[in-house]
XYZ file of C-alpha atoms in Angstrom:
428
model
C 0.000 0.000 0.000
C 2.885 2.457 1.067
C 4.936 1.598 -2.274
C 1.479 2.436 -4.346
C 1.469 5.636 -3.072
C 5.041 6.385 -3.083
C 4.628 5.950 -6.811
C 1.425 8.102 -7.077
C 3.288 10.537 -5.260
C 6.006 10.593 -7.551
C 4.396 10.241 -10.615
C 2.450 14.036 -9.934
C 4.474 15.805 -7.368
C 7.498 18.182 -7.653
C 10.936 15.987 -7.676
C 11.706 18.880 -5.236
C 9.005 17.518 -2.420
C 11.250 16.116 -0.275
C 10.667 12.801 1.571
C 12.075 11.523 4.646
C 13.247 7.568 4.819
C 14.362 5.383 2.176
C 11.398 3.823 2.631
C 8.855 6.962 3.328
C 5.737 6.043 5.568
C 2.416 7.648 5.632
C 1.217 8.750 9.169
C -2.848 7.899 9.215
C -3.490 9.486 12.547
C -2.376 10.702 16.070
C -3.052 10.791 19.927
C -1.073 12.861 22.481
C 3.354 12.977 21.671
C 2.353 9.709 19.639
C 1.528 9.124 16.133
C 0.774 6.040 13.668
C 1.703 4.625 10.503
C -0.389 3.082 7.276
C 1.380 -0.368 8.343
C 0.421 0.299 12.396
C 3.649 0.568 13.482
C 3.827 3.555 16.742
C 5.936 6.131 16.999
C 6.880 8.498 19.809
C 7.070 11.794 17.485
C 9.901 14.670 18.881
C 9.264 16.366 15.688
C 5.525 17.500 15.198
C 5.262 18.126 11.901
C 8.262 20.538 12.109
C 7.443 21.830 15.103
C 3.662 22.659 14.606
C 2.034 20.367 16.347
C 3.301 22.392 19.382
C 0.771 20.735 22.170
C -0.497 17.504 21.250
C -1.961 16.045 18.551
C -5.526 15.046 18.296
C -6.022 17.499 21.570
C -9.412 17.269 22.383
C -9.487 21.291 23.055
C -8.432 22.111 19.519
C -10.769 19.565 17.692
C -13.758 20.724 19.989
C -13.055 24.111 18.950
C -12.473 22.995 15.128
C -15.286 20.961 14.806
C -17.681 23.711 16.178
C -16.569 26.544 14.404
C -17.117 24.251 10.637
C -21.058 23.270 12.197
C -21.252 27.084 12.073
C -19.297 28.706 9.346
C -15.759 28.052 8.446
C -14.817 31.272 6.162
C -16.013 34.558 5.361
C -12.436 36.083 4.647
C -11.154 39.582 6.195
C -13.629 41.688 4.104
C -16.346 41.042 6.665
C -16.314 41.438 10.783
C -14.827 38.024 12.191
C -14.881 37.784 15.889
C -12.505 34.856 16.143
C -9.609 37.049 14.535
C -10.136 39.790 16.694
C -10.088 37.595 19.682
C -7.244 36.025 18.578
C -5.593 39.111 17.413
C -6.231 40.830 20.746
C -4.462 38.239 22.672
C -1.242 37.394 20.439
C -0.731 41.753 20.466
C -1.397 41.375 24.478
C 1.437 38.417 24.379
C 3.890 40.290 21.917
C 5.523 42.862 24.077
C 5.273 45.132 20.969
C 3.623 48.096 21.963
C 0.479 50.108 20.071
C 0.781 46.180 18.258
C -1.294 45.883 15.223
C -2.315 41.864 14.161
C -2.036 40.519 10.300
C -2.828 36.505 9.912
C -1.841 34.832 7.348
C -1.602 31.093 6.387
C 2.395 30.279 6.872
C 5.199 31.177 8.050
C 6.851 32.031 4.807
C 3.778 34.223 3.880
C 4.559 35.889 7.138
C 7.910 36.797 6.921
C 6.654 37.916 2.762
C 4.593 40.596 4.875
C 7.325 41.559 7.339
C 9.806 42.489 4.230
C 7.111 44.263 2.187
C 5.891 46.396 5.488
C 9.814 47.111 6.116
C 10.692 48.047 2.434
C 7.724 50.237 2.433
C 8.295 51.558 5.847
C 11.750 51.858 4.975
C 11.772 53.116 1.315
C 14.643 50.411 0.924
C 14.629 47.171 -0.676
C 18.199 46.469 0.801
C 17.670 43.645 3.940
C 20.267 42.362 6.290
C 19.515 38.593 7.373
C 21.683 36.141 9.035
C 24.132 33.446 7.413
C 22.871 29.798 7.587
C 19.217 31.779 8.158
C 15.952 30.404 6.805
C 12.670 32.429 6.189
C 10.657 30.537 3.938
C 9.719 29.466 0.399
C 8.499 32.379 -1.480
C 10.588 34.665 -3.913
C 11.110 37.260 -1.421
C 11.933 34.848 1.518
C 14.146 32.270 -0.098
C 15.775 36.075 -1.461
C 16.850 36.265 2.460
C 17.739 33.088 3.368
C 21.227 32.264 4.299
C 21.685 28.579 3.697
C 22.479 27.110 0.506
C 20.674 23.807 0.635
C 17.719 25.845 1.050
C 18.116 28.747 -1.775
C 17.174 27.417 -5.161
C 17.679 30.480 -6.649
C 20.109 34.190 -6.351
C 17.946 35.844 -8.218
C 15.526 38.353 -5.958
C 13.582 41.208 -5.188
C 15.651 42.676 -2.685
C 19.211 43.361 -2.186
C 20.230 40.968 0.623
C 23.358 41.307 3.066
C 24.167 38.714 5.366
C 25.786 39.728 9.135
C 27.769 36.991 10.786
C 26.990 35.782 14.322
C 23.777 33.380 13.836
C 26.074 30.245 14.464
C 27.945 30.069 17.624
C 30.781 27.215 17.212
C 31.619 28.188 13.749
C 32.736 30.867 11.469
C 35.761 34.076 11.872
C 34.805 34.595 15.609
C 33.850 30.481 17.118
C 37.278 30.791 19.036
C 36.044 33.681 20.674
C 34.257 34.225 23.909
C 30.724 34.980 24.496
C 31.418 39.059 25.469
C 34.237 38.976 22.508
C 31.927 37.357 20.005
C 28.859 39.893 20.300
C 31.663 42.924 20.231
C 33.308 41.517 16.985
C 29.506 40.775 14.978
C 28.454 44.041 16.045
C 32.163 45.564 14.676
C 31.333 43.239 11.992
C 27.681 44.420 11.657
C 28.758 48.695 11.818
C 31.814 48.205 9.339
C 29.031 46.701 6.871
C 26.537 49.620 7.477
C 29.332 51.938 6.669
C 29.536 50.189 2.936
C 26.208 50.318 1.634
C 23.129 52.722 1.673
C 20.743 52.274 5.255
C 18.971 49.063 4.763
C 15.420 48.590 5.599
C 15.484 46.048 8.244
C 17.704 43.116 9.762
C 15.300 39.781 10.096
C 16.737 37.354 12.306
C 15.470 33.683 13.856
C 16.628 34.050 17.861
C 17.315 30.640 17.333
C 17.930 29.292 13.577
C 15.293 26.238 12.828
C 16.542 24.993 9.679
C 20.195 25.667 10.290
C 20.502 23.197 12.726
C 18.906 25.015 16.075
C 21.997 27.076 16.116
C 21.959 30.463 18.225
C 24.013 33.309 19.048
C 24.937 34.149 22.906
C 22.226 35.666 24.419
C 22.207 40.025 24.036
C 23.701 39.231 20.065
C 20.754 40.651 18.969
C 19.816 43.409 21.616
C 23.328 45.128 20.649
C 22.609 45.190 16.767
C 19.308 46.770 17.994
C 21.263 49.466 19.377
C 23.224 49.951 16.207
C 20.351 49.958 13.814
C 17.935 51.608 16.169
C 20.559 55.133 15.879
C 19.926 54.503 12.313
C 16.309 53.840 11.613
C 16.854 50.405 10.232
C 13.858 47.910 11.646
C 14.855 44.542 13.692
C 12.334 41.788 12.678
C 12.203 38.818 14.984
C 11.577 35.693 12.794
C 9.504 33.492 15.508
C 7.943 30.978 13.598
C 9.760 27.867 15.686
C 10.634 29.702 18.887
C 7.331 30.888 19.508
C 5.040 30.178 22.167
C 7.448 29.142 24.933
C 9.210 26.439 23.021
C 12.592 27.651 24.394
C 11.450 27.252 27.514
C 13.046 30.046 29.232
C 11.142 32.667 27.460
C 7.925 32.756 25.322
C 9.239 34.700 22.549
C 12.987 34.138 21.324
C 13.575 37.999 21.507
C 13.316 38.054 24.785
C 16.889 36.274 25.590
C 18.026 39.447 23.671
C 15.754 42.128 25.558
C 18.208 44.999 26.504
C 16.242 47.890 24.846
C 12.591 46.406 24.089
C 11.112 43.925 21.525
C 11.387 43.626 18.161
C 9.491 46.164 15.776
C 8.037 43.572 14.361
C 7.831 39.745 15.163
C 6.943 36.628 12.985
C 5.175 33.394 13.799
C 3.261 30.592 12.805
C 3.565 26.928 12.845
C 2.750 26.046 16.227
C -0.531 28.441 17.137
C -2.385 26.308 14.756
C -1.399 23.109 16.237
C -1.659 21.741 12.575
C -4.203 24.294 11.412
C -2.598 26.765 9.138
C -2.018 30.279 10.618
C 0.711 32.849 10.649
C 1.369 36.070 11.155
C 2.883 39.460 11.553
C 2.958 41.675 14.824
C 4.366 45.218 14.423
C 3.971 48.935 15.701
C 0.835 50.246 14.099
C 2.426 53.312 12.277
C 4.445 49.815 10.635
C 1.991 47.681 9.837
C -0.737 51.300 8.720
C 2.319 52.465 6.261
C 0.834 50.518 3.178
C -1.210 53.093 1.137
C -2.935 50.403 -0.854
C -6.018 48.010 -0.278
C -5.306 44.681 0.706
C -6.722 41.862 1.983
C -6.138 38.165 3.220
C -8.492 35.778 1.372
C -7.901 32.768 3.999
C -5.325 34.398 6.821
C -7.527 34.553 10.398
C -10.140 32.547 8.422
C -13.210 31.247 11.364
C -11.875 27.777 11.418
C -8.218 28.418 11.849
C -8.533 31.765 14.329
C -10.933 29.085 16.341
C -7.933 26.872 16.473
C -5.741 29.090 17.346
C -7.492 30.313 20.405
C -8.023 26.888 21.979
C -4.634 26.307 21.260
C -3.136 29.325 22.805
C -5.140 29.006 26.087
C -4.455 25.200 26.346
C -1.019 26.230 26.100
C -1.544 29.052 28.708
C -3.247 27.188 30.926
C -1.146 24.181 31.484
C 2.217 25.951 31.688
C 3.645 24.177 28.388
C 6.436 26.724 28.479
C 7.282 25.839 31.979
C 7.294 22.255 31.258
C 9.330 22.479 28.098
C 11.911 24.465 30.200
C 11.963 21.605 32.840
C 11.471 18.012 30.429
C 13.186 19.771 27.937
C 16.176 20.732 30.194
C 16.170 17.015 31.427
C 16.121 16.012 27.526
C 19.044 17.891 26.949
C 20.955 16.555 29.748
C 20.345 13.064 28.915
C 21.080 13.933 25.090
C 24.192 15.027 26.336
C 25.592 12.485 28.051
C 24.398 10.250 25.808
C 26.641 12.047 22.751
C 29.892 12.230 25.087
C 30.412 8.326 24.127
C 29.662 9.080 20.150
C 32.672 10.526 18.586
C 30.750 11.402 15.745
C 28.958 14.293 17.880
C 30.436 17.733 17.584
C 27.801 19.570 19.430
C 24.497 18.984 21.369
C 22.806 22.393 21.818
C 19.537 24.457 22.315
C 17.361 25.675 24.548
C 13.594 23.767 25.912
C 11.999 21.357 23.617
C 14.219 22.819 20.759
C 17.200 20.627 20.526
C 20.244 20.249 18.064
C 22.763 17.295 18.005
C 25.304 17.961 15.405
C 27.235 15.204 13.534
C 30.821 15.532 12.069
C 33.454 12.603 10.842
C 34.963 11.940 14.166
C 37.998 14.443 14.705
C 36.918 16.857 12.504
C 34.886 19.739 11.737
C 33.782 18.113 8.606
C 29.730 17.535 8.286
C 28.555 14.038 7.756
C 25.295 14.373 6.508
C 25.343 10.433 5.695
C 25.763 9.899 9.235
C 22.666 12.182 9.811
C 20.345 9.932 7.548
C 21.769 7.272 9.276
C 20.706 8.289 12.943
C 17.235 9.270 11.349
C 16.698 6.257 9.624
C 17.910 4.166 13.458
C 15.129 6.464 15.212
C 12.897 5.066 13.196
C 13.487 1.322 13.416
C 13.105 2.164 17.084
C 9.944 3.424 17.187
C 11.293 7.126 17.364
C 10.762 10.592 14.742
C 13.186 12.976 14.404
C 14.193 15.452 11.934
C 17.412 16.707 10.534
C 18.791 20.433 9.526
C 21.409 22.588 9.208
C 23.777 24.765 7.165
C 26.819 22.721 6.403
C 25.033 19.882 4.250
C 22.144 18.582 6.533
C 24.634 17.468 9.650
C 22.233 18.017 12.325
C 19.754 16.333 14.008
C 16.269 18.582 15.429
C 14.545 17.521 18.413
C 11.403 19.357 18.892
C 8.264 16.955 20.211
C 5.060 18.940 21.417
C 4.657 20.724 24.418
C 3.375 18.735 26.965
C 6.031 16.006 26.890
C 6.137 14.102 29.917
C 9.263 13.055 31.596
C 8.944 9.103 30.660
C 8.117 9.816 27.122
C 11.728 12.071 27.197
C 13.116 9.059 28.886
C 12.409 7.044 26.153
C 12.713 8.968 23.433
C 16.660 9.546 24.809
C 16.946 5.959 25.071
C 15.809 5.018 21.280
C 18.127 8.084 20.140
C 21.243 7.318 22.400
C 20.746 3.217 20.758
C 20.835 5.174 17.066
C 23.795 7.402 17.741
C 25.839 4.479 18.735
C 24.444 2.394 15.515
C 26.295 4.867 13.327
C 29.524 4.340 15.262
């Protein structure tokens, strides 16, 4: 049945799609950190759909919401009233720490960060964008136009005129040798000389902690010093949140806030996991930002009924039951057990992030050198044991991501370190 629809699949999809496995599977449903295949086989899932199921799947909450909103009406679009947006919209503004905060949904992250740029550039008068090496924004022209990692830009060509600042990657690059206080000083030397070569830029958009690079991160206050610099200068700070969102870090709801010296972002990004699967994203900035357009527009299915309904559930669920709390202390003990795991597999170079957002990257042992093979090879291990993963980063897919939903408990971490610690020493 799976091979049948691996052919279908490739006989009408984009070569592009990628699939994960050499032998992909088709999940059929979902209860809780858990999840199922076509064939039945259970697996404990630390990925979530790339990080959007950010609670639980199949939470009785969310699909209580979902299934009333569709007996009533499920879309209207933004040219009419729509109480669930403004609902929702009142509370992520509340929850942004951006003040005078204005709300626009969309349906992705990508689309998102698309808004951020065009609100910036407008703002701005500028087309010219700084954005982060081994960064990732999204899929559209304008987004892949400011992303920072190769395996990820199918194309140079763009609307915008993209620099990229060092300082997004901790343990690698000019200034890994140096220390935390040295490192900031030298990317924001780094980050001045660069304004001093071209004309003011619109905006810097940044991920506090990079998803698709690997769940890399600079040392907390990196980005609350370029702030200074580009705050004496006009130039906008956008906060890409679409994976640390929502208290998935643990230690703070919103990535910007490990880099809070001088206030929040001017504008902030997010999706993914406010829908818990449903799909919503968004754009939070100062209202004289977000008012600047001077030109109708509308969002045919951003903050849509069903998907705003979601959303809410989601977000007080969340609220409720302290999922950022318990993502700082399961994911803390994940980490920990991660760690000592990798300290008897030579292959690991690094185990790093912060909550239920968690990098191990692989190398050939004694070196620097990425070993994306190795990579596949730990993903394909989780597997046979009953485990999900996923896999990232800028220097050719090396690293492993670790990101299950919200409410992990401390047995499922348990074993979900156990199946991953018996797949990092396969590959040895």
């Amino acid at each position: 049945m799976t091979d049948d629809l691996l052919g279908r699949h490739r006989s009408v999809l984009p070569d592009w799609l990628a699939l994960y496995y050499e032998h992909p599977i088709e999940i059929t449903h979902g209860e809780g950190r858990h999840v199922w295949d076509s064939d039945g086989n259970r697996y404990l899932d630390f990925f979530g759909g790339i990080l959007t199921t950010m609670t639980a799947h199949a939470l009785p909450e969310v699909t209580k919401a979902v299934t009333e909103q569709a007996g009533r009406i499920v879309h209207s679009s933004t040219l009419y009233l729509n109480r669930p947006m403004v609902d929702l919209a009142e509370r992520i503004a509340q929850l942004s720490g951006i003040p005078d905060a204005r709300v626009f949904f969309t349906t992705s992250g990508t689309e998102a960060n698309d808004t951020a740029l065009l609100l910036a550039t407008t703002y701005r008068r500028s087309n010219t964008v700084l954005a982060m090496r081994n960064s990732y924004h999204g899929r559209s022209f304008s987004a892949v136009g400011v992303t920072g990692n190769r395996g990820w830009s199918p194309t140079s060509l763009s609307p915008l005129q993209t620099l990229y600042v060092h300082g997004g990657v901790r343990s690698r690059g000019p200034f890994a040798g140096l220390d935390d206080y040295d490192f900031v000083a030298a990317c924001v030397d780094d980050l001045k000389d660069l304004l001093g070569h071209t004309r003011p830029p619109a905006a810097l958009i940044a991920e506090p902690i990079q998803g698709v690079g690997g769940f890399t991160s600079p040392p907390d206050g990196l980005y609350a010093a370029f702030r200074e610099v580009l705050h004496e200068r006009g130039v906008l700070w956008i906060s890409d949140e679409v994976q640390t969102g929502w208290g998935r870090t643990g230690e703070h709801f919103w990535g910007w806030q490990a880099h809070a010296r001088g206030g929040p972002p001017d504008m902030l990004t997010f999706a993914k996991g406010i829908g818990n699967g449903m799909s919503i994203g968004g754009v939070v900035a100062r209202a004289e930002i977000m008012n600047c357009l001077d030109a109708n527009s509308i969002s045919t299915f951003g903050g849509t009924q069903i998907t705003m309904a979601a959303g809410l559930a989601n977000l007080n669920y969340l609220l409720e039951h302290d999922l950022q709390g318990n993502a700082r202390r399961v994911g803390g003990l994940l980490a920990e057990r991660l760690r000592a795991a990798a300290a008897h597999v030579p292959a690991v170079r690094e185990v790093r992030g912060r909550g239920l957002m968690i990098g191990i990257e692989l190398t050939k042992p004694g070196t620097d050198e990425a070993d994306p093979a190795a990579a596949s090879a730990v993903l394909e291990a989780a597997r046979e044991g009953g485990l999900l993963i996923g896999k990232g980063g800028g220097h050719d897919t090396s690293a492993l991501r670790i990101a299950p939903p919200l409410s992990l408990n401390i047995a499922e971490a348990e074993e979900g370190a156990a199946i991953l610690e018996d797949a990092l020493r396969s590959i040895q």
